[in-house]
Amino acid sequence: MSSRFLPEAIRGAWFYVPEDYDLTRPHERTRMQLVFRIDGSFTRYQIKNDSRRPVENGDYTYDGNFLILRGRNTDTFRVKQQGYWRWDLEGKKKEQRLLRALVDLDAPLPLSDAASRDIRILPLWVKIHRRFQGPDTIFEAHYSPDDQDPQLVATFFIEELDEKRWIGITPLVTGIEPRTWERIIQDCLLDLFLGKPSDIGVVTLRLLDSGEARVFNYKTSS
């Protein structure tokens, strides 16, 4: 099966779960996280009761059809991309899934016109949460109006390359423009959540649904 996304689309942090994983109770079972880096290395984490520890390091190759993990053992999977947020892995044993978020999603949900307008005018309506402490974490972005329950609008990961940051954003809704995502990262993540870090220079954002990239110099914009 040919991929709709380039091989580099595997980059970043994923949840790694069995095909029959119950997404209605995602925090009640032990699960895994896989992180794929641009240098060809990967780390597998075990997550239990929302605590996380690394259990395996190795290297990988992915050509758009087959994923090979070389860690303690060598595992080969045929990859079926069901969407930019979910890839199915067919192996010799039980099938697995790579998920950018622990949500049961057939397609991104449309934001209401009011919510889209709120976020466009004032990105600080979006609150950032960190799923786990330490490196390779998965961040969540929630639209959090005062009079409604928070709505998960995206997950993302950050890859650090000296003073550069590469941020992969997985939109889980429609109705937020690329330039608004850039403001969310600058205002909500870098300024507010991370406290305006001084060691960040060039930031590259990649929207994983469209592949569109935006680049800005954080030192000169903050």
Short mmCIF file of C-alpha atoms in Angstrom, two decimals:
data_model
loop_
_atom_site.label_atom_id
_atom_site.label_comp_id
_atom_site.label_asym_id
_atom_site.label_seq_id
_atom_site.Cartn_x
_atom_site.Cartn_y
_atom_site.Cartn_z
CA MET A 1 0.00 0.00 0.00
CA SER A 2 1.46 3.36 -0.98
CA SER A 3 1.64 6.08 1.65
CA ARG A 4 -0.21 9.34 1.43
CA PHE A 5 2.43 10.89 3.67
CA LEU A 6 6.18 11.01 3.13
CA PRO A 7 8.38 8.70 5.24
CA GLU A 8 9.49 11.67 7.35
CA ALA A 9 5.90 11.96 8.63
CA ILE A 10 6.71 9.25 11.17
CA ARG A 11 8.95 11.68 13.02
CA GLY A 12 8.07 12.54 16.60
CA ALA A 13 6.07 11.06 19.47
CA TRP A 14 3.27 8.49 19.16
CA PHE A 15 1.26 6.34 21.50
CA TYR A 16 1.93 2.68 20.66
CA VAL A 17 -1.02 0.45 21.58
CA PRO A 18 -2.62 -2.87 20.58
CA GLU A 19 -5.27 -2.82 17.87
CA ASP A 20 -7.99 -3.62 20.44
CA TYR A 21 -6.93 -0.90 22.88
CA ASP A 22 -9.99 0.58 24.61
CA LEU A 23 -9.88 4.30 23.84
CA THR A 24 -12.91 4.95 26.06
CA ARG A 25 -10.73 4.09 29.10
CA PRO A 26 -7.24 4.98 27.88
CA HIS A 27 -5.69 5.62 31.29
CA GLU A 28 -6.66 2.30 32.86
CA ARG A 29 -4.19 0.15 30.95
CA THR A 30 -0.44 0.04 30.58
CA ARG A 31 0.53 1.52 27.24
CA MET A 32 3.61 2.45 25.29
CA GLN A 33 5.00 5.52 23.61
CA LEU A 34 7.36 5.47 20.63
CA VAL A 35 9.50 8.45 19.66
CA PHE A 36 11.13 8.56 16.22
CA ARG A 37 13.94 11.07 15.65
CA ILE A 38 15.31 12.57 12.48
CA ASP A 39 18.71 10.90 13.08
CA GLY A 40 17.13 7.44 12.73
CA SER A 41 17.00 6.59 16.43
CA PHE A 42 13.95 5.68 18.47
CA THR A 43 13.00 5.30 22.14
CA ARG A 44 10.19 3.20 23.52
CA TYR A 45 8.60 4.24 26.81
CA GLN A 46 6.29 2.30 29.10
CA ILE A 47 3.41 4.30 30.58
CA LYS A 48 1.60 3.07 33.67
CA ASN A 49 -0.69 5.13 35.91
CA ASP A 50 0.46 8.22 34.00
CA SER A 51 4.10 7.68 34.94
CA ARG A 52 6.57 6.98 32.17
CA ARG A 53 9.97 5.31 31.88
CA PRO A 54 12.21 4.44 28.91
CA VAL A 55 12.48 0.70 28.28
CA GLU A 56 14.22 0.45 24.90
CA ASN A 57 16.44 2.42 22.54
CA GLY A 58 17.41 1.53 19.00
CA ASP A 59 17.29 2.65 15.41
CA TYR A 60 14.62 2.43 12.75
CA THR A 61 14.01 2.65 9.02
CA TYR A 62 10.75 3.53 7.32
CA ASP A 63 10.35 3.67 3.54
CA GLY A 64 6.68 4.62 3.41
CA ASN A 65 5.46 1.03 3.44
CA PHE A 66 7.51 -0.94 5.96
CA LEU A 67 8.75 0.07 9.40
CA ILE A 68 11.73 -1.80 10.88
CA LEU A 69 12.60 -1.34 14.55
CA ARG A 70 16.03 -2.53 15.66
CA GLY A 71 16.21 -2.54 19.44
CA ARG A 72 16.56 -5.54 21.73
CA ASN A 73 14.94 -7.44 18.87
CA THR A 74 14.22 -6.58 15.25
CA ASP A 75 10.54 -6.08 14.42
CA THR A 76 9.13 -5.44 10.96
CA PHE A 77 5.69 -3.98 10.31
CA ARG A 78 3.67 -3.18 7.22
CA VAL A 79 2.27 0.31 7.74
CA LYS A 80 -1.27 1.32 6.81
CA GLN A 81 -1.84 5.03 7.25
CA GLN A 82 -5.45 5.52 8.29
CA GLY A 83 -4.91 9.24 8.78
CA TYR A 84 -2.18 11.59 9.90
CA TRP A 85 -3.18 10.86 13.52
CA ARG A 86 -3.37 7.04 13.24
CA TRP A 87 -1.20 4.43 11.56
CA ASP A 88 -1.91 0.69 11.75
CA LEU A 89 1.05 -1.69 12.02
CA GLU A 90 0.76 -5.26 10.72
CA GLY A 91 3.40 -7.51 12.26
CA LYS A 92 4.00 -11.23 12.58
CA LYS A 93 2.00 -11.31 15.79
CA LYS A 94 -0.71 -8.99 17.06
CA GLU A 95 -1.42 -5.80 15.15
CA GLN A 96 -0.47 -2.51 16.77
CA ARG A 97 -1.42 1.12 16.28
CA LEU A 98 0.48 4.37 16.34
CA LEU A 99 -1.71 7.21 17.61
CA ARG A 100 -0.86 10.89 17.95
CA ALA A 101 -3.59 11.18 20.61
CA LEU A 102 -5.60 8.71 22.67
CA VAL A 103 -8.86 9.63 20.98
CA ASP A 104 -11.32 7.66 18.87
CA LEU A 105 -11.38 9.81 15.77
CA ASP A 106 -12.69 9.05 12.29
CA ALA A 107 -12.03 12.58 11.06
CA PRO A 108 -11.09 15.91 12.64
CA LEU A 109 -14.08 17.61 14.23
CA PRO A 110 -15.12 21.07 13.03
CA LEU A 111 -14.84 23.88 15.54
CA SER A 112 -17.85 26.13 15.88
CA ASP A 113 -17.62 29.51 14.18
CA ALA A 114 -17.59 31.16 17.61
CA ALA A 115 -14.71 29.00 18.85
CA SER A 116 -12.69 29.58 15.68
CA ARG A 117 -13.22 33.32 16.04
CA ASP A 118 -12.27 33.28 19.74
CA ILE A 119 -9.00 31.48 19.05
CA ARG A 120 -8.15 33.63 16.03
CA ILE A 121 -8.66 36.85 17.99
CA LEU A 122 -7.15 35.67 21.28
CA PRO A 123 -5.03 32.49 21.05
CA LEU A 124 -4.70 32.47 24.85
CA TRP A 125 -8.10 30.77 24.93
CA VAL A 126 -5.97 27.69 24.22
CA LYS A 127 -4.32 26.13 27.28
CA ILE A 128 -1.30 23.84 27.06
CA HIS A 129 -0.89 20.68 29.12
CA ARG A 130 2.09 18.35 29.35
CA ARG A 131 1.20 14.66 29.43
CA PHE A 132 4.49 13.54 31.01
CA GLN A 133 7.57 15.06 32.57
CA GLY A 134 10.96 14.71 30.92
CA PRO A 135 12.03 14.61 27.27
CA ASP A 136 9.95 13.32 24.35
CA THR A 137 6.69 14.28 25.99
CA ILE A 138 3.36 14.75 24.24
CA PHE A 139 1.71 18.12 24.75
CA GLU A 140 -2.02 18.76 24.53
CA ALA A 141 -3.74 21.98 23.45
CA HIS A 142 -7.24 22.57 24.85
CA TYR A 143 -9.70 25.27 23.87
CA SER A 144 -10.84 26.37 27.33
CA PRO A 145 -13.66 28.94 27.39
CA ASP A 146 -14.91 29.99 30.81
CA ASP A 147 -18.43 28.66 30.32
CA GLN A 148 -17.68 25.31 28.63
CA ASP A 149 -15.72 22.14 29.22
CA PRO A 150 -12.24 22.18 27.63
CA GLN A 151 -12.01 20.74 24.12
CA LEU A 152 -8.88 18.97 22.91
CA VAL A 153 -7.90 20.68 19.65
CA ALA A 154 -4.40 19.29 19.04
CA THR A 155 -1.45 17.36 20.34
CA PHE A 156 2.15 18.16 19.51
CA PHE A 157 5.73 17.22 20.25
CA ILE A 158 8.98 19.18 20.35
CA GLU A 159 12.31 18.01 18.98
CA GLU A 160 15.34 19.95 20.24
CA LEU A 161 18.29 20.57 17.91
CA ASP A 162 20.70 22.85 19.80
CA GLU A 163 18.92 26.23 19.84
CA LYS A 164 16.46 25.13 17.19
CA ARG A 165 13.06 23.61 17.90
CA TRP A 166 11.05 21.44 15.50
CA ILE A 167 7.41 21.19 16.57
CA GLY A 168 5.00 18.74 14.98
CA ILE A 169 1.34 19.68 15.44
CA THR A 170 -1.49 17.15 15.07
CA PRO A 171 -4.73 19.14 14.61
CA LEU A 172 -7.74 17.24 15.95
CA VAL A 173 -10.22 19.86 14.77
CA THR A 174 -10.73 21.99 11.69
CA GLY A 175 -11.18 25.74 11.71
CA ILE A 176 -7.77 26.94 12.96
CA GLU A 177 -5.54 28.57 10.35
CA PRO A 178 -1.76 27.95 10.14
CA ARG A 179 -0.92 31.50 11.21
CA THR A 180 -3.13 31.01 14.29
CA TRP A 181 -1.29 27.80 15.17
CA GLU A 182 1.93 29.82 15.01
CA ARG A 183 0.51 32.33 17.49
CA ILE A 184 -0.66 29.50 19.76
CA ILE A 185 2.86 28.08 19.85
CA GLN A 186 4.45 31.48 20.49
CA ASP A 187 1.93 32.90 22.97
CA CYS A 188 0.54 29.84 24.74
CA LEU A 189 3.45 27.40 24.69
CA LEU A 190 6.70 29.36 24.55
CA ASP A 191 5.68 32.55 26.36
CA LEU A 192 3.14 31.35 28.91
CA PHE A 193 3.67 27.63 29.48
CA LEU A 194 7.47 27.50 29.13
CA GLY A 195 8.08 30.99 30.53
CA LYS A 196 9.86 32.62 27.56
CA PRO A 197 12.96 30.39 27.46
CA SER A 198 16.11 32.23 26.41
CA ASP A 199 17.81 29.26 24.74
CA ILE A 200 15.43 28.97 21.78
CA GLY A 201 16.29 30.52 18.42
CA VAL A 202 14.68 29.32 15.21
CA VAL A 203 11.39 27.44 15.57
CA THR A 204 9.93 25.30 12.77
CA LEU A 205 6.28 24.29 12.97
CA ARG A 206 4.97 21.43 10.86
CA LEU A 207 1.23 20.83 10.58
CA LEU A 208 1.02 17.07 10.24
CA ASP A 209 -2.33 17.08 8.44
CA SER A 210 -1.27 19.27 5.51
CA GLY A 211 2.52 19.15 5.80
CA GLU A 212 2.63 22.95 5.78
CA ALA A 213 5.61 24.42 7.62
CA ARG A 214 6.10 27.82 9.24
CA VAL A 215 9.41 29.14 10.53
CA PHE A 216 10.08 32.04 12.89
CA ASN A 217 12.93 33.37 15.02
CA TYR A 218 11.72 33.25 18.60
CA LYS A 219 14.55 35.37 20.01
CA THR A 220 13.62 38.32 17.83
CA SER A 221 9.86 37.87 18.20
CA SER A 222 9.67 37.52 21.99
#
